[in-house]
XYZ file of C-alpha atoms in Angstrom:
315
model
C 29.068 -3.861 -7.526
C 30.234 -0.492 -9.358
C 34.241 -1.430 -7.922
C 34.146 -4.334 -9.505
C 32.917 -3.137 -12.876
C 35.846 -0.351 -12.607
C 38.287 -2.451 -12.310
C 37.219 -4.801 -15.263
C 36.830 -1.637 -17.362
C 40.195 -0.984 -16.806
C 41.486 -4.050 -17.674
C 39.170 -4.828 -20.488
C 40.617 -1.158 -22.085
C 44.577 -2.444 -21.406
C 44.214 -5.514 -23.082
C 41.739 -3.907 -26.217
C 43.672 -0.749 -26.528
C 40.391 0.818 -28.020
C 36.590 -0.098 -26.951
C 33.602 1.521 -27.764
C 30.939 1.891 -25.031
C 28.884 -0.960 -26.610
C 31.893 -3.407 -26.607
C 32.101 -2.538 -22.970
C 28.614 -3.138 -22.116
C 28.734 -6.523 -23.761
C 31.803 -7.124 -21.892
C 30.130 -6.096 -18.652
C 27.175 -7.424 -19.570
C 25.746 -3.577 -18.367
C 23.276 -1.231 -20.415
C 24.700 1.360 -22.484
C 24.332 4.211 -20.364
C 25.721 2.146 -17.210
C 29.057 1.371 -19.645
C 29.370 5.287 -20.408
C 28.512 6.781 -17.176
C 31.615 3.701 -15.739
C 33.843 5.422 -18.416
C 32.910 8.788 -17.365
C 33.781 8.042 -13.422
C 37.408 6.295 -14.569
C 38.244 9.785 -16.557
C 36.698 12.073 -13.661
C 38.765 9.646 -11.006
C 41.866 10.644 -12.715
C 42.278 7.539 -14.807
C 43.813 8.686 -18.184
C 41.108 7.127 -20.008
C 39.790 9.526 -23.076
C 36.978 9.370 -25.786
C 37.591 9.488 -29.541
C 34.547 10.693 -31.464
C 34.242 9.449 -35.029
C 32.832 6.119 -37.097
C 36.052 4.265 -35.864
C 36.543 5.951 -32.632
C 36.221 4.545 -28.625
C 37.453 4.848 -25.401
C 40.876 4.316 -25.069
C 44.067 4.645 -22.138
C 46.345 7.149 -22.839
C 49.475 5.422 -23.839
C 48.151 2.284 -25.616
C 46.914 -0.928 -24.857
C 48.432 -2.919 -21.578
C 48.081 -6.554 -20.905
C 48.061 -6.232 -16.926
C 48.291 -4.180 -13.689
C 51.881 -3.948 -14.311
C 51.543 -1.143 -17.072
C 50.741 1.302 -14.739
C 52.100 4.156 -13.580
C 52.613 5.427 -9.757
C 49.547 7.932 -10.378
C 47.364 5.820 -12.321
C 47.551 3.543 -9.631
C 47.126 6.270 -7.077
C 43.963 7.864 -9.350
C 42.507 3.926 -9.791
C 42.568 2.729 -5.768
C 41.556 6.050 -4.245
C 38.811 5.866 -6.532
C 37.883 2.031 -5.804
C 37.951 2.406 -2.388
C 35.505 4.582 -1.674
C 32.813 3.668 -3.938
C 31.410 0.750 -1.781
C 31.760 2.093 1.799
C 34.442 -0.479 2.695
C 32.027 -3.343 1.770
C 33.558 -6.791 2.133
C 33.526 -8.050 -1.243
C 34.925 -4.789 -2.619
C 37.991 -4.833 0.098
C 38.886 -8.739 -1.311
C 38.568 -7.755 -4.557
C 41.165 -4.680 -3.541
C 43.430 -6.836 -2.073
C 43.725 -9.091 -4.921
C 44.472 -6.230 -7.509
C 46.875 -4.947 -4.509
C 48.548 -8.496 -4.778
C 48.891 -8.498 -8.613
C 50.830 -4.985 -8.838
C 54.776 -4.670 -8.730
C 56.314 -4.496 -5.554
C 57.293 -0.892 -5.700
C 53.015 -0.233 -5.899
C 51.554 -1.912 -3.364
C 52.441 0.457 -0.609
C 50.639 3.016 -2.039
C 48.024 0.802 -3.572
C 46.749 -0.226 -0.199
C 46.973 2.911 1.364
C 45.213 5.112 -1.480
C 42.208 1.899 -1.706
C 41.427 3.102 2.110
C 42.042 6.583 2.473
C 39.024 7.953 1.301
C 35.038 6.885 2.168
C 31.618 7.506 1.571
C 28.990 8.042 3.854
C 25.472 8.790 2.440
C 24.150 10.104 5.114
C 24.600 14.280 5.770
C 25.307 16.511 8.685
C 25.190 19.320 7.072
C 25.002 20.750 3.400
C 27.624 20.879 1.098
C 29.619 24.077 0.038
C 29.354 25.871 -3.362
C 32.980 25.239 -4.223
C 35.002 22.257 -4.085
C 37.558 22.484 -0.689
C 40.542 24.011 -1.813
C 43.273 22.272 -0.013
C 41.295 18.602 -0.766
C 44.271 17.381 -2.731
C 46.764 18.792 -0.273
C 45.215 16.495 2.573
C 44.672 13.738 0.312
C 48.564 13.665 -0.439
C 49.309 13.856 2.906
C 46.872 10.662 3.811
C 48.823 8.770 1.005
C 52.197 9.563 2.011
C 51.507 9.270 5.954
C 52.343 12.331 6.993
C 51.672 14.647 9.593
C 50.984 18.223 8.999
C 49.811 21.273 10.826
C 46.478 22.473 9.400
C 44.331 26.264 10.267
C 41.323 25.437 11.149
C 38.023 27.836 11.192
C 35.098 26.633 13.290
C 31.773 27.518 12.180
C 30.728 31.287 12.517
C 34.097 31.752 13.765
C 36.118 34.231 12.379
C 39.493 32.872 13.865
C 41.829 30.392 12.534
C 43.161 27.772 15.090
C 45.922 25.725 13.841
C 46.237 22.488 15.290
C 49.148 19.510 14.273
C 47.118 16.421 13.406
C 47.986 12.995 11.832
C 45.698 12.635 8.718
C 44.141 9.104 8.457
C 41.564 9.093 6.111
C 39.007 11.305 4.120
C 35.540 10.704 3.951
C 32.840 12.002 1.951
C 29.183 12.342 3.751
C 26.420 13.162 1.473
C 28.618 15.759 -0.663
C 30.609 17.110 2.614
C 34.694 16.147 2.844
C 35.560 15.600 6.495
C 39.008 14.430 7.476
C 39.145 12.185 10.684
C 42.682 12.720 12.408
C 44.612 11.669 14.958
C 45.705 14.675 17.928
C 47.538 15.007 20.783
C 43.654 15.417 22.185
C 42.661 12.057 20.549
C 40.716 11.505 17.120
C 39.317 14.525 15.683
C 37.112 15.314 12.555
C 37.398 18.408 10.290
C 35.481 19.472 7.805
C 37.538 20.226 4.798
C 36.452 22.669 2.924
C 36.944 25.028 6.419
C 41.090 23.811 6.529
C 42.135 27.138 5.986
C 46.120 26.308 5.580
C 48.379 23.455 5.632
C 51.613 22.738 6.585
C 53.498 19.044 6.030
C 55.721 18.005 9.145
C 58.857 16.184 8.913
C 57.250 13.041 10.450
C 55.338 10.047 9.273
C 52.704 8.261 11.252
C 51.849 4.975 12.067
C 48.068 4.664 10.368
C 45.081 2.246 12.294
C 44.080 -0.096 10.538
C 40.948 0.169 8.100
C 38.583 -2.162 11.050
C 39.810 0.566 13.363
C 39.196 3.552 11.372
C 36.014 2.114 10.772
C 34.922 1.933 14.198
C 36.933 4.933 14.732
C 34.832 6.755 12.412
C 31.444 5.875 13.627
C 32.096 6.104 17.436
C 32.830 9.682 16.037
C 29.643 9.623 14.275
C 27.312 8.808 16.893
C 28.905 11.648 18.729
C 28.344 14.480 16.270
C 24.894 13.046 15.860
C 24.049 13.296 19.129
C 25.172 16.825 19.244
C 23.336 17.731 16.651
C 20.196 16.340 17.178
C 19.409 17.190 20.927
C 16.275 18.287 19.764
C 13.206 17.227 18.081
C 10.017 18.283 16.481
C 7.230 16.064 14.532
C 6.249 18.822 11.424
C 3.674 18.172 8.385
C 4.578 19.210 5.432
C 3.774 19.224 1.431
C 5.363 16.157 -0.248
C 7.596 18.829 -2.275
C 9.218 20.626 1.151
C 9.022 17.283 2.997
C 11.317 15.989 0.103
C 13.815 19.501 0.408
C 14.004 19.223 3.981
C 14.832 15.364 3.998
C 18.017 16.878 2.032
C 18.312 19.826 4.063
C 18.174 17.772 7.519
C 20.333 14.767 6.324
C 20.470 12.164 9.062
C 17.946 14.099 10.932
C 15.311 13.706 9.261
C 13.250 10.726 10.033
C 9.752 9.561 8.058
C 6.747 8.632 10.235
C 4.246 6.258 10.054
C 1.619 9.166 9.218
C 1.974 10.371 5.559
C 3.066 13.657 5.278
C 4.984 13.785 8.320
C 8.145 13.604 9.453
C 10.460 14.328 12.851
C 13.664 16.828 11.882
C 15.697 17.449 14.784
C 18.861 20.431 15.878
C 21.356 20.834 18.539
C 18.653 23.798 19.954
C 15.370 24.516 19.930
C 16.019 28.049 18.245
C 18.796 26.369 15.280
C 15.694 24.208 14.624
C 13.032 26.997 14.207
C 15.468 28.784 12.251
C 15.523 25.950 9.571
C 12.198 26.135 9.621
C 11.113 29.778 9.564
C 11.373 30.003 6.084
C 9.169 27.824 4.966
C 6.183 30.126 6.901
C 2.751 28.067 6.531
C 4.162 25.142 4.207
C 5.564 23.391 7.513
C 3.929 23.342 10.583
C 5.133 22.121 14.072
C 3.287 19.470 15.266
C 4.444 19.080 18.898
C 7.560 20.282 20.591
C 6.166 24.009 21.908
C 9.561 25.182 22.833
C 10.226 25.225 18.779
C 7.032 26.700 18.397
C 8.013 29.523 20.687
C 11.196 30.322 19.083
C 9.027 30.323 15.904
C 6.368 32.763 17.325
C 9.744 35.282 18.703
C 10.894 35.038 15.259
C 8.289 36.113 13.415
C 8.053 38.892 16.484
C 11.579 39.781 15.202
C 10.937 40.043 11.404
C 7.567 42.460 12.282
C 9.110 44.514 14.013
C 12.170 44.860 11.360
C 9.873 45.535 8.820
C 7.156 47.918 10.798
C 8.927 50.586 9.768
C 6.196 52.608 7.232
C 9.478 54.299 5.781
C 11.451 51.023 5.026
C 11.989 51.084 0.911
């Protein structure tokens, strides 16, 4: 699995110092491009791993070659286990591999070793599609899972124009299919926000007693099965060219489902009218199949964009 791999990269460039992408592959017993792209993911993770270009040039840690765990710094360690522990979706091997490395760092690193190797998770399937830009406070709420505190966050609700702020106890971050959502403990009970619509935040001058990963786990999909189910009240068997069945299986996330029937598919929405909407736009390439209460919203559409555009005097 790709945690393990990142953690023998690491190691494998302490003890060498310098390795070229080959030696690594070899080592790994990986292709080529699976070495580089691991090399690429340690530098993007925040590992101070660098390339130098040349006939005797490599990969190589900032600061020299290490012989163990022990070498590294607060951050490094900080940058290595956030990364680590969301790569695998809490898989089992990859949280006993975690908490061996956890085991072989100095005391003062384990704390936040085991805290940064759960605080962040990936869930491949999407609710809803990413933004342009990464979340701007990201890091600010990451730092705040890591050093268990609890801060006061402004939140803005979709197609709200308001800001509700809210004091929340972050527990972990997780990505789903490109979206950051925080999952939080309130005085209302656990909550999930989307990041990238946290607005402001504030750090409190109180730490919080975290769940446990099982329970965040369950925590998180309890919360799952809720959002889906509010999002997909309502269905709609369409057929479709293989090239928009394949966009709308990205647009729709979870909610899209393949039938039996090729060329086919069920989508579903929290309305009948947020579903047509999704749909408009793709005018004859999609067609509705059943579900005439989509089809209607469909029809009042179209009503709506004649008579916009009846207008002989419209430029």
């Amino acid at each position: 699995m790709r945690a393990d791999r990142l953690v023998a990269a690491t190691l494998y460039l302490q003890r060498r110092g310098r390795v070229t992408a080959a030696e690594l592959a070899e080592h790994l017993e990986v292709s080529l491009a699976t070495a580089r792209r691991d090399l690429e993911a340690l530098g993007a993770a925040g590992i101070p791993v660098y390339p130098q270009p040349g006939r005797r040039g490599g990969w190589q840690l900032v600061g020299g070659a290490r012989t163990d765990l022990s070498g590294l710094s607060e951050p490094e360690v900080r940058a290595l286990f956030l990364a680590l522990g969301g790569l695998d979706g809490g898989a089992p091997a990859a949280g006993t591999a975690l908490a061996k490395l956890v085991r072989a760092l100095p005391e003062p690193f384990r704390d936040v070793a085991e805290v940064a190797s759960s605080a962040r998770r990936r869930d491949p399937s999407g609710w809803e599609r990413p933004a342009d830009e990464p979340p701007a406070l990201l890091a600010r709420l990451e730092d705040a899972v890591l050093r268990r505190r609890a801060c006061e966050i402004g939140y803005r609700r979709r197609g709200s124009a308001g800001v509700r702020h809210v004091e929340v106890e972050p527990w972990r971050l997780v990505e789903k299919a490109g979206v950051v959502y925080l999952l939080a403990g309130t005085a209302r009970g656990p909550r999930t926000y989307r990041v990238d619509r946290v607005v402001a935040l504030m750090p409190l001058d109180r730490t919080i007693e975290r769940p446990d990963d099982g329970e965040l786990d369950r925590i998180w999909e309890e919360t799952s099965d809720v959002v889906r189910a509010a999002r997909t009240g309502v269905t709609a068997r369409v057929r479709a060219d293989p090239a928009a069945l394949r966009v709308l299986a990205d647009l729709f996330g979870s909610a899209f489902t393949p039938t039996e029937v090729e060329g086919e598919a069920v989508v579903a929405a929290h309305t009948e009218r947020g579903l047509a909407e999704q749909l408009a736009g793709w005018g004859g390439r999609v067609r509705v199949l059943d579900a005439p209460g989509v089809v209607a919203e469909l029809r009042a559409i179209g009503a709506e964009l004649l008579a916009a555009y009846d207008d002989a005097t419209t430029a």
